[in-house]
Backbone as JSON, one array per atom type, in Angstrom:
{
  "sequence": "MATDTPKLWYVAYGSNMSTAKFTGSRGIKPICSIRVRIPGFRLAMQIPGVPYSEPSFASITPRTLAEAEKGTEPDVIGVAYLILQCQYKRVIASEGGGIAYRDIRVLCEPLCGIDRKGLGDRIEMRTLATAMLRKPAPLPSQRYMAILEQGSRESQLPLSYQQYLLDKPKYQPPTSFRTKLGARIFATFWGPMMAVLEKVTRHSIQDDGTAHWSVVIMVRSTMFIMWVLWHDCVFAPIFGRGDGLLDCVVAGAHT",
  "N": [[11.8, -19.77, 22.32], [13.31, -16.78, 23.3], [12.24, -14.89, 26.08], [12.96, -12.26, 26.4], [13.37, -11.21, 23.93], [13.09, -8.49, 21.75], [9.87, -7.34, 20.89], [7.08, -6.29, 18.84], [3.99, -4.7, 17.84], [2.68, -4.89, 14.67], [0.72, -3.31, 12.26], [-1.16, -4.47, 9.61], [-2.76, -3.41, 6.71], [-3.11, -3.67, 4.08], [-2.0, -5.68, 1.43], [-0.66, -7.4, 3.13], [-2.48, -8.35, 4.93], [-3.31, -10.72, 4.0], [-2.78, -14.1, 4.57], [-1.36, -15.81, 2.87], [0.28, -14.02, 1.62], [1.71, -12.68, 3.71], [2.83, -14.66, 5.48], [3.6, -16.46, 3.59], [4.76, -15.39, 0.95], [6.25, -13.27, 2.13], [7.41, -14.64, 4.21], [7.18, -14.42, 6.98], [6.4, -15.32, 10.23], [4.02, -14.64, 12.49], [3.72, -14.16, 16.09], [1.23, -13.94, 17.26], [-2.05, -12.74, 16.31], [-4.37, -10.0, 15.97], [-7.47, -8.26, 15.36], [-7.77, -4.88, 14.45], [-8.71, -1.39, 14.76], [-7.81, 1.74, 13.3], [-8.21, 4.66, 14.55], [-9.16, 7.79, 13.11], [-7.73, 7.58, 10.78], [-7.75, 6.93, 7.27], [-8.12, 4.62, 4.51], [-5.99, 4.86, 1.71], [-5.31, 4.88, -1.69], [-2.68, 5.73, -2.69], [-0.01, 5.3, -3.18], [2.26, 5.3, -5.75], [2.39, 3.01, -8.48], [2.94, 1.17, -11.33], [1.98, 2.58, -14.34], [-0.82, 1.5, -16.33], [-0.75, -1.17, -15.54], [-0.22, -1.89, -12.7], [-1.34, 0.48, -11.15], [-1.5, 1.7, -8.55], [-0.93, 1.41, -4.94], [-1.9, 0.43, -1.59], [-2.11, 2.72, 1.17], [-2.13, 4.58, 4.26], [-3.76, 7.5, 5.51], [-4.11, 10.48, 7.49], [-7.43, 11.39, 8.34], [-9.14, 14.15, 7.01], [-10.82, 17.1, 8.33], [-13.04, 17.77, 6.78], [-13.53, 15.35, 5.47], [-14.15, 13.78, 7.65], [-16.53, 14.95, 8.44], [-18.18, 14.37, 6.28], [-18.32, 11.6, 6.45], [-18.02, 9.41, 4.77], [-15.88, 7.73, 4.44], [-14.64, 4.99, 6.16], [-12.92, 4.36, 9.33], [-9.61, 3.03, 9.14], [-9.32, -0.46, 9.09], [-7.59, -3.3, 10.14], [-5.19, -6.02, 10.33], [-3.39, -6.8, 13.16], [-0.19, -7.85, 13.85], [1.75, -9.58, 16.18], [5.08, -9.45, 16.3], [8.64, -10.18, 16.04], [11.19, -7.71, 16.57], [13.24, -7.82, 14.7], [11.91, -9.09, 12.65], [10.17, -7.13, 11.85], [11.86, -5.37, 10.58], [12.33, -6.83, 8.32], [9.83, -6.67, 7.19], [9.74, -3.94, 6.51], [11.83, -3.91, 4.65], [10.78, -5.62, 2.7], [8.73, -4.11, 1.73], [9.79, -2.23, 0.07], [11.87, -0.92, 1.3], [11.7, 1.62, 2.55], [11.36, 3.42, 0.51], [8.84, 3.97, -0.71], [7.2, 3.82, 1.48], [6.92, 4.86, 4.94], [7.92, 4.32, 8.3], [5.67, 4.49, 10.97], [4.12, 5.36, 14.14], [1.07, 4.4, 15.58], [-2.04, 4.8, 17.36], [-4.08, 2.18, 18.21], [-7.26, 0.47, 18.23], [-8.53, -2.48, 19.58], [-10.86, -4.6, 17.88], [-12.95, -6.04, 19.15], [-13.92, -7.88, 22.15], [-12.64, -10.41, 21.95], [-10.4, -9.77, 20.56], [-9.05, -8.15, 22.25], [-7.53, -9.28, 24.39], [-6.47, -8.69, 26.94], [-5.05, -6.38, 26.48], [-5.92, -3.79, 26.66], [-7.81, -0.75, 25.87], [-6.67, 0.94, 23.99], [-3.79, 0.7, 22.0], [-0.38, 1.27, 21.32], [0.97, 0.92, 18.18], [2.94, -0.18, 15.33], [3.17, 0.82, 11.93], [3.1, 1.17, 8.33], [3.23, 4.1, 6.46], [2.45, 6.62, 3.95], [5.22, 7.57, 2.01], [5.95, 8.28, -0.47], [3.95, 9.74, -2.73], [1.18, 9.91, -5.05], [-0.75, 12.29, -6.69], [-3.73, 13.26, -8.35], [-4.85, 10.29, -6.63], [-4.1, 7.23, -8.22], [-6.12, 4.48, -9.53], [-6.31, 1.29, -7.95], [-5.19, -1.97, -9.1], [-7.27, -4.72, -10.2], [-6.24, -7.19, -9.52], [-4.56, -6.6, -7.33], [-6.41, -5.55, -5.45], [-7.95, -7.8, -5.05], [-6.33, -9.34, -3.43], [-6.38, -7.87, -1.04], [-9.09, -8.08, -0.45], [-9.33, -10.83, -0.1], [-7.68, -11.15, 2.15], [-9.15, -9.69, 4.04], [-11.4, -11.28, 4.29], [-10.3, -13.7, 5.22], [-9.38, -12.88, 7.72], [-11.67, -12.27, 8.92], [-12.77, -9.66, 9.05], [-15.03, -6.92, 9.84], [-18.17, -7.23, 8.14], [-19.13, -4.98, 6.87], [-16.81, -3.55, 6.34], [-15.48, -5.29, 4.67], [-17.2, -5.13, 2.5], [-16.81, -2.48, 1.85], [-14.19, -2.56, 0.83], [-14.66, -4.18, -1.39], [-16.26, -2.5, -2.89], [-14.6, -0.48, -3.68], [-13.34, 1.6, -6.28], [-11.75, 0.22, -9.15], [-8.88, -0.23, -11.26], [-9.41, -0.6, -14.67], [-8.29, -2.75, -17.14], [-6.96, -1.72, -20.35], [-9.11, -1.55, -23.22], [-9.4, -0.59, -25.78], [-7.76, -0.54, -29.0], [-5.8, 1.42, -29.31], [-5.08, 2.23, -26.66], [-4.28, -0.22, -25.62], [-2.04, -0.69, -27.21], [-0.41, 1.43, -26.38], [-0.06, 0.69, -23.7], [1.38, -1.67, -24.01], [3.76, -0.8, -25.22], [4.68, 0.86, -23.19], [5.07, -0.97, -21.1], [7.04, -2.57, -22.23], [9.33, -1.01, -22.15], [9.44, -0.02, -19.45], [8.99, -2.24, -17.81], [11.36, -4.03, -17.67], [13.07, -2.06, -16.64], [11.97, -1.47, -14.08], [12.31, -3.94, -12.89], [15.08, -4.09, -12.69], [15.52, -1.96, -10.91], [14.29, -2.98, -8.63], [16.01, -5.1, -7.99], [18.38, -3.67, -7.46], [17.52, -2.2, -5.26], [17.01, -4.26, -3.38], [19.6, -5.24, -2.95], [20.72, -3.12, -1.67], [19.71, -2.92, 0.85], [19.82, -2.05, 4.26], [20.86, -2.65, 7.72], [18.66, -1.82, 9.24], [16.51, -2.33, 7.66], [15.91, -0.49, 5.7], [16.53, 0.97, 2.46], [19.63, 2.12, 1.0], [20.33, 5.62, 1.15], [21.01, 6.82, -1.28], [19.95, 5.08, -3.16], [17.26, 5.31, -2.57], [16.75, 7.97, -3.39], [17.37, 7.7, -6.12], [15.44, 5.8, -7.04], [13.01, 7.1, -6.42], [13.28, 9.36, -8.03], [13.29, 8.17, -10.53], [10.7, 7.12, -10.59], [9.27, 9.5, -10.66], [10.02, 10.47, -13.17], [8.94, 8.42, -14.77], [6.15, 8.6, -14.26], [5.38, 11.4, -14.45], [6.81, 12.61, -16.66], [6.83, 10.61, -18.71], [4.25, 9.2, -18.6], [2.19, 11.22, -17.97], [2.85, 13.41, -19.68], [3.4, 12.36, -22.23], [2.38, 9.62, -22.9], [-0.32, 9.49, -21.87], [-1.74, 11.65, -23.24], [-1.52, 10.7, -25.89], [-2.12, 7.89, -26.03], [-4.05, 7.42, -24.1], [-5.08, 7.4, -20.64], [-3.26, 5.71, -18.02], [-3.91, 5.29, -15.41], [-6.45, 4.91, -14.6], [-8.06, 7.09, -14.15], [-10.3, 9.77, -15.05], [-9.83, 12.39, -17.43], [-11.04, 14.79, -16.67], [-11.21, 14.53, -13.92], [-8.54, 14.56, -13.15], [-7.8, 17.1, -14.04], [-9.41, 18.67, -12.4], [-8.27, 18.16, -9.93], [-5.98, 19.62, -9.97], [-6.69, 22.23, -9.95]],
  "CA": [[12.02, -18.36, 22.0], [13.66, -16.02, 24.49], [11.18, -13.95, 26.45], [13.43, -10.88, 26.36], [13.55, -10.78, 22.54], [12.21, -7.34, 21.48], [8.7, -7.6, 20.05], [6.23, -5.13, 18.59], [2.78, -4.93, 17.07], [2.68, -4.29, 13.33], [-0.62, -3.33, 11.67], [-1.26, -4.64, 8.16], [-4.07, -2.96, 6.21], [-3.11, -3.91, 2.64], [-1.82, -7.07, 1.0], [-0.14, -8.22, 4.23], [-3.58, -8.98, 5.67], [-3.43, -12.07, 3.44], [-1.84, -15.07, 5.14], [-0.49, -16.29, 1.79], [1.26, -12.98, 1.32], [2.55, -12.33, 4.86], [3.61, -15.81, 5.94], [4.09, -17.18, 2.43], [5.71, -14.6, 0.16], [7.16, -12.52, 3.01], [8.11, -15.59, 5.07], [7.17, -13.94, 8.37], [5.41, -16.02, 11.03], [3.75, -13.87, 13.71], [3.46, -14.87, 17.35], [-0.23, -13.98, 17.31], [-2.63, -11.63, 15.55], [-5.68, -9.52, 16.38], [-8.05, -7.28, 14.44], [-7.76, -3.55, 15.09], [-9.13, -0.19, 14.03], [-6.91, 2.87, 13.49], [-9.08, 5.84, 14.55], [-8.64, 9.02, 12.52], [-7.01, 7.31, 9.53], [-8.52, 6.28, 6.21], [-7.34, 3.91, 3.5], [-5.75, 5.7, 0.53], [-4.54, 4.19, -2.74], [-1.9, 6.86, -3.21], [1.37, 4.92, -3.48], [2.3, 5.04, -7.19], [2.98, 1.78, -8.99], [3.3, 1.28, -12.74], [0.8, 2.84, -15.18], [-1.38, 0.5, -17.25], [-0.74, -2.53, -14.99], [-0.43, -1.79, -11.24], [-1.21, 1.93, -10.97], [-1.33, 2.2, -7.17], [-0.96, 0.48, -3.81], [-2.57, 1.0, -0.42], [-1.44, 3.38, 2.28], [-3.12, 5.22, 5.13], [-3.54, 8.94, 5.67], [-5.04, 11.06, 8.46], [-8.67, 11.89, 7.78], [-9.32, 15.59, 7.17], [-12.07, 17.49, 8.99], [-14.11, 17.69, 5.78], [-13.81, 13.93, 5.25], [-14.81, 13.29, 8.87], [-17.91, 15.46, 8.44], [-18.92, 13.63, 5.25], [-18.54, 10.26, 6.98], [-18.09, 8.41, 3.7], [-14.73, 6.83, 4.54], [-14.51, 4.44, 7.51], [-11.57, 4.22, 9.88], [-8.88, 1.87, 8.64], [-9.36, -1.69, 9.89], [-6.58, -4.21, 9.64], [-4.73, -7.13, 11.16], [-2.17, -6.48, 13.9], [0.64, -9.02, 14.11], [2.83, -9.48, 17.17], [6.27, -10.02, 15.66], [9.92, -9.76, 16.58], [11.68, -6.47, 15.98], [14.01, -8.17, 13.5], [10.95, -9.41, 11.6], [9.62, -5.87, 11.35], [12.85, -4.85, 9.62], [12.09, -7.57, 7.08], [8.62, -6.09, 6.61], [10.14, -2.68, 5.88], [12.63, -4.25, 3.47], [9.92, -6.23, 1.68], [7.83, -3.08, 1.21], [10.54, -1.24, -0.7], [13.0, -0.37, 2.03], [11.55, 3.03, 2.9], [11.25, 4.27, -0.68], [7.45, 4.4, -0.87], [6.54, 3.82, 2.79], [7.71, 5.25, 6.11], [7.5, 3.7, 9.56], [5.03, 5.41, 11.91], [3.43, 4.79, 15.3], [-0.35, 4.76, 15.62], [-2.83, 4.24, 18.45], [-5.08, 1.29, 17.63], [-8.29, -0.08, 19.11], [-8.99, -3.84, 19.23], [-12.23, -4.55, 17.38], [-13.91, -6.54, 20.14], [-13.33, -8.53, 23.31], [-11.74, -11.51, 21.59], [-9.15, -9.17, 20.05], [-8.4, -7.31, 23.27], [-6.51, -10.15, 25.01], [-5.84, -8.02, 28.08], [-4.15, -5.33, 26.01], [-6.47, -2.47, 26.91], [-8.65, -0.17, 24.83], [-5.83, 1.56, 22.95], [-2.43, 0.17, 22.03], [0.51, 1.86, 20.33], [1.48, -0.07, 17.23], [3.73, 0.33, 14.21], [2.67, 0.51, 10.6], [3.78, 1.89, 7.26], [2.4, 5.13, 5.84], [2.95, 7.16, 2.69], [6.46, 8.35, 1.9], [5.98, 8.73, -1.87], [2.54, 9.67, -3.14], [0.75, 10.39, -6.37], [-2.03, 12.99, -6.63], [-4.73, 12.49, -7.62], [-4.47, 8.89, -6.46], [-4.55, 6.3, -9.27], [-6.93, 3.36, -9.07], [-5.55, 0.03, -7.81], [-5.58, -3.03, -10.03], [-8.19, -5.74, -9.69], [-5.4, -8.23, -8.91], [-4.12, -6.13, -6.01], [-7.55, -5.45, -4.55], [-8.39, -9.16, -4.73], [-5.52, -9.79, -2.29], [-6.93, -7.2, 0.14], [-10.4, -8.66, -0.19], [-9.09, -12.17, 0.45], [-7.16, -10.96, 3.51], [-10.23, -9.24, 4.92], [-12.26, -12.44, 4.55], [-9.53, -14.63, 6.06], [-9.27, -12.32, 9.07], [-13.04, -12.04, 9.38], [-13.03, -8.26, 9.35], [-16.47, -6.65, 9.76], [-18.72, -7.37, 6.79], [-19.25, -3.65, 6.27], [-15.5, -3.16, 5.83], [-15.24, -6.15, 3.51], [-17.97, -4.56, 1.4], [-16.12, -1.23, 1.5], [-13.08, -2.92, -0.05], [-15.22, -4.68, -2.64], [-16.86, -1.39, -3.63], [-13.6, 0.51, -4.1], [-13.1, 1.61, -7.73], [-10.54, -0.5, -9.56], [-8.38, 0.06, -12.61], [-9.86, -1.53, -15.7], [-7.3, -2.87, -18.22], [-7.41, -1.08, -21.59], [-9.86, -2.37, -24.17], [-9.23, -0.06, -27.14], [-6.48, -0.89, -29.62], [-4.85, 2.5, -29.07], [-4.57, 2.17, -25.29], [-3.55, -1.49, -25.5], [-0.74, -0.48, -27.84], [0.37, 2.28, -25.48], [0.29, -0.1, -22.52], [2.42, -2.64, -24.38], [5.01, -0.05, -25.41], [5.09, 1.32, -21.86], [5.58, -2.13, -20.35], [8.27, -3.06, -22.87], [10.46, -0.23, -21.65], [9.49, 0.15, -18.0], [9.03, -3.53, -17.11], [12.75, -4.37, -17.33], [13.65, -1.01, -15.8], [11.51, -1.65, -12.71], [12.94, -5.17, -12.39], [16.45, -3.72, -12.32], [15.45, -1.13, -9.71], [13.96, -3.87, -7.51], [17.24, -5.81, -7.63], [19.29, -2.7, -6.85], [16.98, -1.89, -3.93], [17.24, -5.42, -2.5], [21.02, -5.36, -2.62], [21.16, -1.96, -0.89], [19.03, -2.91, 2.14], [20.71, -1.93, 5.41], [20.48, -3.43, 8.9], [17.35, -1.41, 9.75], [15.48, -2.68, 6.69], [15.74, 0.54, 4.69], [17.5, 1.02, 1.38], [20.61, 3.2, 1.11], [19.71, 6.89, 0.77], [21.25, 7.09, -2.7], [19.0, 4.27, -3.92], [15.95, 5.93, -2.34], [16.67, 9.13, -4.28], [17.38, 7.22, -7.5], [14.16, 5.17, -7.37], [11.96, 8.13, -6.41], [13.48, 10.2, -9.23], [12.86, 7.37, -11.68], [9.24, 7.07, -10.54], [8.8, 10.81, -11.11], [10.2, 10.5, -14.63], [8.0, 7.48, -15.38], [4.78, 9.07, -14.16], [5.13, 12.77, -14.91], [7.34, 12.89, -18.0], [6.39, 9.61, -19.69], [2.81, 8.96, -18.6], [1.35, 12.43, -18.05], [3.18, 14.32, -20.79], [3.5, 11.7, -23.53], [1.5, 8.48, -23.16], [-1.74, 9.78, -21.61], [-2.36, 12.4, -24.35], [-1.52, 9.96, -27.16], [-2.72, 6.55, -25.95], [-5.05, 7.32, -23.05], [-4.51, 7.33, -19.3], [-2.96, 4.39, -17.47], [-4.13, 5.31, -13.97], [-7.86, 4.67, -14.33], [-8.76, 8.33, -13.87], [-10.77, 10.55, -16.18], [-9.09, 13.64, -17.6], [-11.7, 15.86, -15.91], [-10.87, 14.34, -12.51], [-7.16, 15.0, -13.01], [-7.78, 18.56, -14.19], [-10.02, 19.24, -11.2], [-7.36, 18.01, -8.79], [-4.88, 20.58, -10.1], [-7.2, 23.6, -9.96]],
  "C": [[12.27, -17.58, 23.28], [12.6, -14.98, 24.78], [11.63, -12.51, 26.37], [13.71, -10.4, 24.93], [12.59, -9.63, 22.25], [11.09, -7.69, 20.5], [7.94, -6.3, 19.85], [5.0, -5.57, 17.83], [2.88, -4.18, 15.75], [1.28, -4.43, 12.73], [-0.55, -3.43, 10.15], [-2.67, -4.25, 7.72], [-4.21, -3.23, 4.71], [-2.92, -5.38, 2.33], [-1.3, -7.97, 2.11], [-1.23, -8.77, 5.14], [-3.76, -10.43, 5.21], [-2.36, -12.98, 4.04], [-0.85, -15.56, 4.08], [0.6, -15.29, 1.49], [2.23, -12.79, 2.48], [3.43, -13.5, 5.3], [4.2, -16.6, 4.78], [5.18, -16.4, 1.71], [6.72, -13.88, 1.03], [7.96, -13.45, 3.93], [8.18, -15.17, 6.52], [6.05, -14.64, 9.14], [5.19, -15.27, 12.33], [3.52, -14.75, 14.92], [1.97, -15.02, 17.54], [-0.75, -12.79, 16.5], [-4.0, -11.27, 16.12], [-6.18, -8.54, 15.33], [-8.15, -5.94, 15.15], [-8.31, -2.49, 14.14], [-8.11, 0.91, 14.31], [-7.75, 4.14, 13.41], [-8.4, 7.05, 13.91], [-7.86, 8.82, 11.24], [-7.94, 6.63, 8.53], [-7.58, 5.59, 5.22], [-7.2, 4.8, 2.26], [-4.87, 4.95, -0.45], [-3.63, 5.2, -3.43], [-0.42, 6.55, -3.43], [1.46, 4.58, -4.97], [2.98, 3.72, -7.53], [3.45, 1.99, -10.42], [2.04, 1.51, -13.57], [0.47, 1.67, -16.09], [-1.37, -0.93, -16.69], [-1.06, -2.53, -13.49], [-0.31, -0.32, -10.86], [-0.97, 2.41, -9.54], [-1.41, 1.08, -6.15], [-1.5, 1.21, -2.58], [-1.6, 1.68, 0.54], [-2.53, 3.89, 3.21], [-2.75, 6.68, 5.28], [-4.52, 9.48, 6.7], [-6.28, 11.62, 7.77], [-8.79, 13.39, 8.03], [-10.66, 15.87, 7.85], [-13.24, 17.36, 8.03], [-14.52, 16.24, 5.54], [-14.54, 13.33, 6.45], [-16.27, 13.72, 8.9], [-18.77, 14.72, 7.42], [-19.25, 12.22, 5.72], [-18.61, 9.17, 5.94], [-16.97, 7.38, 3.77], [-14.6, 6.3, 5.97], [-13.07, 4.51, 8.02], [-10.92, 2.98, 9.27], [-9.03, 0.7, 9.62], [-8.35, -2.66, 9.28], [-6.25, -5.32, 10.62], [-3.43, -6.72, 11.82], [-1.45, -7.78, 14.23], [1.65, -8.7, 15.21], [4.03, -10.2, 16.58], [7.54, -9.55, 16.37], [10.39, -8.5, 15.87], [12.47, -6.74, 14.7], [13.09, -8.52, 12.33], [10.35, -8.14, 11.0], [10.58, -5.22, 10.35], [12.7, -5.55, 8.28], [10.82, -7.06, 6.39], [8.97, -4.81, 5.86], [10.91, -2.94, 4.59], [11.75, -4.78, 2.34], [8.96, -5.24, 1.06], [8.6, -1.94, 0.55], [11.63, -0.53, 0.06], [12.91, 1.11, 2.33], [11.46, 3.96, 1.72], [9.83, 4.83, -0.82], [6.72, 4.53, 0.46], [7.5, 4.28, 3.88], [7.09, 4.63, 7.36], [6.88, 4.75, 10.47], [4.44, 4.63, 13.08], [2.0, 5.29, 15.31], [-1.0, 4.13, 16.85], [-3.98, 3.44, 17.85], [-6.05, 0.78, 18.68], [-8.63, -1.5, 18.67], [-10.47, -3.8, 18.85], [-13.25, -4.98, 18.41], [-13.17, -7.28, 21.24], [-12.33, -9.61, 22.97], [-10.4, -11.0, 21.07], [-8.37, -8.44, 21.14], [-7.28, -8.06, 23.99], [-5.75, -9.46, 26.14], [-4.93, -6.88, 27.7], [-4.65, -3.92, 26.3], [-7.25, -1.95, 25.71], [-7.86, 0.44, 23.69], [-4.4, 1.09, 23.11], [-1.6, 0.89, 20.97], [1.1, 0.76, 19.46], [2.28, 0.62, 16.14], [3.05, -0.05, 12.9], [3.43, 1.34, 9.59], [2.81, 2.84, 6.58], [3.11, 5.7, 4.62], [4.25, 7.93, 2.84], [6.62, 8.9, 0.49], [4.56, 8.61, -2.4], [2.32, 10.26, -4.52], [-0.62, 11.04, -6.21], [-2.43, 13.44, -8.03], [-4.38, 11.0, -7.63], [-4.98, 8.02, -7.61], [-5.43, 5.2, -8.68], [-6.07, 2.11, -8.96], [-6.04, -1.01, -8.8], [-6.55, -4.0, -9.37], [-7.41, -6.85, -8.98], [-5.0, -7.84, -7.49], [-5.28, -6.08, -5.02], [-8.09, -6.82, -4.17], [-7.6, -9.72, -3.55], [-6.03, -9.17, -1.0], [-8.26, -7.81, 0.54], [-10.26, -10.05, 0.42], [-8.6, -12.08, 1.89], [-8.24, -10.55, 4.48], [-11.18, -10.38, 5.25], [-11.57, -13.43, 5.48], [-9.53, -14.18, 7.52], [-10.62, -12.04, 9.69], [-13.22, -10.6, 9.88], [-14.52, -8.01, 9.24], [-16.97, -6.69, 8.32], [-18.83, -6.02, 6.08], [-17.92, -3.19, 5.68], [-15.11, -4.02, 4.62], [-15.97, -5.59, 2.29], [-17.34, -3.26, 0.91], [-14.96, -1.51, 0.55], [-13.58, -3.4, -1.41], [-15.72, -3.55, -3.53], [-15.84, -0.37, -4.13], [-13.39, 0.44, -5.63], [-11.76, 0.95, -8.07], [-10.16, -0.14, -11.0], [-8.84, -1.03, -13.57], [-8.81, -1.58, -16.82], [-7.83, -2.27, -19.52], [-8.11, -2.06, -22.53], [-9.68, -1.88, -25.61], [-7.85, -0.43, -27.68], [-5.42, 0.15, -29.29], [-4.24, 2.41, -27.67], [-3.82, 0.88, -25.03], [-2.14, -1.37, -26.08], [0.16, 0.36, -26.94], [0.83, 1.52, -24.25], [1.42, -1.07, -22.82], [3.77, -1.95, -24.57], [5.57, 0.38, -24.06], [5.73, 0.18, -21.08], [6.89, -2.66, -20.92], [9.49, -2.31, -22.36], [10.56, -0.28, -20.13], [9.48, -1.16, -17.22], [10.44, -3.93, -16.71], [13.4, -3.34, -16.42], [13.25, -1.18, -14.34], [12.11, -2.9, -12.09], [14.37, -4.9, -11.93], [16.45, -2.91, -11.02], [15.14, -1.97, -8.47], [15.21, -4.62, -7.04], [18.22, -4.88, -6.93], [18.83, -2.37, -5.44], [17.26, -3.02, -2.96], [18.69, -5.5, -2.05], [21.53, -4.18, -1.78], [20.55, -1.92, 0.51], [20.04, -2.95, 3.28], [20.15, -2.71, 6.61], [19.09, -3.07, 9.43], [16.21, -1.69, 8.78], [15.29, -1.67, 5.59], [16.84, 0.46, 3.63], [18.46, 2.19, 1.61], [20.0, 4.49, 0.54], [19.89, 7.2, -0.71], [20.29, 6.31, -3.59], [17.59, 4.83, -3.77], [15.76, 7.1, -3.3], [16.57, 8.68, -5.74], [16.02, 6.65, -7.9], [13.04, 6.2, -7.4], [12.07, 9.03, -7.64], [13.01, 9.46, -10.48], [11.34, 7.28, -11.74], [8.64, 8.39, -11.03], [8.89, 10.9, -12.64], [9.16, 9.62, -15.32], [6.58, 8.04, -15.39], [4.57, 10.43, -14.82], [5.58, 13.0, -16.35], [6.83, 11.9, -19.05], [4.87, 9.5, -19.74], [2.01, 10.23, -18.84], [1.58, 13.25, -19.31], [3.16, 13.66, -22.17], [2.41, 10.65, -23.75], [0.02, 8.8, -22.95], [-2.37, 10.59, -22.74], [-2.47, 11.6, -25.64], [-2.33, 8.67, -27.09], [-3.88, 6.44, -24.96], [-4.4, 7.05, -21.71], [-4.3, 5.89, -18.85], [-3.13, 4.33, -15.98], [-5.59, 5.11, -13.59], [-8.68, 5.91, -14.07], [-9.23, 9.0, -15.16], [-9.99, 11.85, -16.25], [-9.7, 14.77, -16.78], [-11.38, 15.76, -14.43], [-9.47, 14.86, -12.24], [-7.07, 16.51, -13.09], [-8.34, 19.23, -12.95], [-9.11, 19.18, -10.0], [-6.25, 19.04, -8.81], [-5.37, 22.02, -10.13], [-7.42, 24.1, -8.55]]
}
């Protein structure tokens, strides 16, 4: 490998912490990896997915002063991969091509001496943050959180952070006949629609890993229609919510 090939540090805090996901599904083999903390940022499940099945995905957001004073949310801890710049473009493409996530730079701290590797106390790294959010944030699925939990164990993140991930509220699949029926109807229409959008997005990926601007607008508009017009206005009142939230929580978030 040429020594002058551009490289960068990419911080994974979600499903990409899992080796099976990052090197398997994504097909990206890092040069090396270390564990890092992102001071001033907290984990937020605010990227909208699909109601009734995968309501949300992980992102990071700056911690507010009030949240810092409460001290209930730890700094984000994740796995930093040293990868080639061209590989990072593949990461962006695999995470939706800039539709739901945006590329940002963050200052990270290695967790301990073994992670420092002569890099210093603070290193500028790249990661993906929220570009399309849903408020209040839906609950993530048990399947999705299991991937994060597995990744945190594989990477031997601090036990306290592993427990934090385990304790995060998760979306519970519907148990009542009414909500099960609503979920099935919703999936029958939106499942094929989302599959088509994924194919369109993949075929529109540009050299920098992002989707064409027209596709970004189309997918974001479709997500708005799916969540606000279909879920919030029609399905939630008739069949029950598909985001794992209580009606009182949603009402409180809008007051």
